[in-house]
Amino acid sequence: MRKYWVIQRKSFSYLIDKKTMFAIIILTMIALLSILISIGVGELYIPPLEVFTALIGSGLEMNQMIITEFRLPRVLVAFIAGASLALAGAILQGVIRNPLASPDMVGITGGAGFAAVAFLTLFSDDSNNLLLSMNYMPLFAFVGATIVAFLIYALAWKDGVTPIRLILIGIGLMALFQALTTLMMLMGPIYRASQATVWLTGTVYGTSWKEVKAMLPWFLGMLPILILLVRRLNIQGFGDDLTTVAGISVHRERFMLLMVCTALAGSAVAFAGAMGFVGLIGPHIARRITGSSFGGLFPAAALIGGIMVVLADLAGRTLFSPLEVPAGVFTAAIGAPYFIYLLFKNQ
């Protein structure tokens, strides 16, 4: 008999398998170790123990400066972005009830990418100077993701919203915004097109504490909402009829979950670029470890997504040094074969 821990209050309950909790603890330890290693590796190698002592305010002052001012913000942005994308993918796969659903597959990432490229193209002069500060690009990307999410929901509405309409409309919008992004890059200066290409691939190069402070509220703010909605998302997996009988407004819940997904994916893409396949792979790996219950799936997916992007960024910084490869190249290199595997598996 499987044993569970249940957190229960009048308004909600949270069910999690004890074996799943053990797996989450292991994943947490792996995530912390990955972060420590990633922080220590660079032109100046710092052993993990010295990284830890620097993080608690001890050790050499030079190590503390390198870690706290340059490396730690970058690693944190990578982890938060990966965790946000994986959570967004897990939400979409639950709402749409399709194992191939993810923010990049339904166009949310594409909308953010188009808005960011449009910003670079439309606000550049003939001398390749931006007329607005680069600080506005994340805002444009987030607005783009939000607009696409509303379009998906509005176009899929026909006496309600069904999972099949959501995925079909999302795939159509993904193709549309990919075409518009390419058109926008061709219209703009070559320098901006090159810059946009790197960003669309997905990179955390040059991030600072400003990006960490901007991303963290979005990520932490969505977690309580997910805790409140997790039980009802589990029920949705049994179909709309049973969900309605259970007293849950199916369409309202889908809209709320889609907005949470958009907030997570939009904030990640806005600061780390359009990193592909993290939202697809993270939930699938987590599901193999924890099962299909979202009580364990959500934290496991977030940890796996964060680990993936941290390690991808580490590989991009070190494998081809001094050339720095965007982290999105490595997530795509892992994700594409896995995506093909999923397609064959679900035939």
Phi, psi and omega in degrees: 000132181281141181256143184230151167258133181238123172259117188227136173227179181297324187267338182203164173222154183225114185254131179214134180291141181295325176294324177295320178298320177297318178297322180294322177297318178297315179297323178297317178296319178296319179297315179296319179295319178298320179295316180297316180294316181297322178294323185280338185271132179175196178302324172250110181283132178237118181301152182305322180296320178290328175298316180297315180296325177292324181292332178266010173091015179245182177086192184291141180297324179296318177297319179299318181293315181298317184287308187286329185267331187241309190274317184299315179301319181297315181294321179295318177299318178299316182292314181296319179297314179296317179296319181295315180295320180293319177296318178299318177296319179297320178297312182297318179296329176284318182290314184276343182057045179224124184291347181262005180282139176196164181302325180281335180284333184254008171096354181294315176296321179298322177296319177295319179296317179298316181297321179292318179293322177298323177298313181295326184279312188284336184250028174249138177267185183294341180264014181066022176265137178282135179279341176238159179293146175300342179297341181275346183298316176302323178296316178299316181298318180294318178297320178300315178297320181293317179299316180297320179299317177295321178296317179302312184292318182292315182288334179276353185282124172205092188057039184117176182238126178253154180303321183293323178290323179300314184289322180292316177296320180297317179295320177297316178292326177300312180296319180298312185286333173295319178294317180294324178295316178298316178299317181296323179292324178291329181284333186272176177297151182300320181300316180291326177296319177296318179296319180294323180298316178298316182294318181296331178292325180108112181208150175246020180297135174078010180285156183221186179296337178298317178292321178298314181293331179282324183280322189302317179299323178296316182292309182292328181292332180279337185298314178299325178295318178296321178298321180289330185263352190297320181295319181288332175291324175299319181293325180299336178296343180270001178111161184293322183297312180294324178297319178293318178299327179285000177086021182254133175282104188299311186290324177294318179295318179297319180296315179298316180294323178295323178291322176296317177301317180296318179298317180292310182292319181297317180292323179294312181294324182299326185249343182237003179084175185276074184283116188275154169074349179295317179292342178270312187284317184308307180297326181293316178296318179297321181296326178292333183271318190252345188092188188269351180291129185288345176300322176263334184294317184300305180296323179294317179297318180299316180294317181294317177299316178297316179298317182302311184288323177299313180290325177295319178293321177299316178296320180295331181277336192245324189293328183240027181303139009277356176288135179253121182262134178303143182299329181298336176297319183282324176294324177290323180297327177278320188288323183299310177298323180293323177298316178298320178299317180295322179298315179292324182293327185263013176288000000 
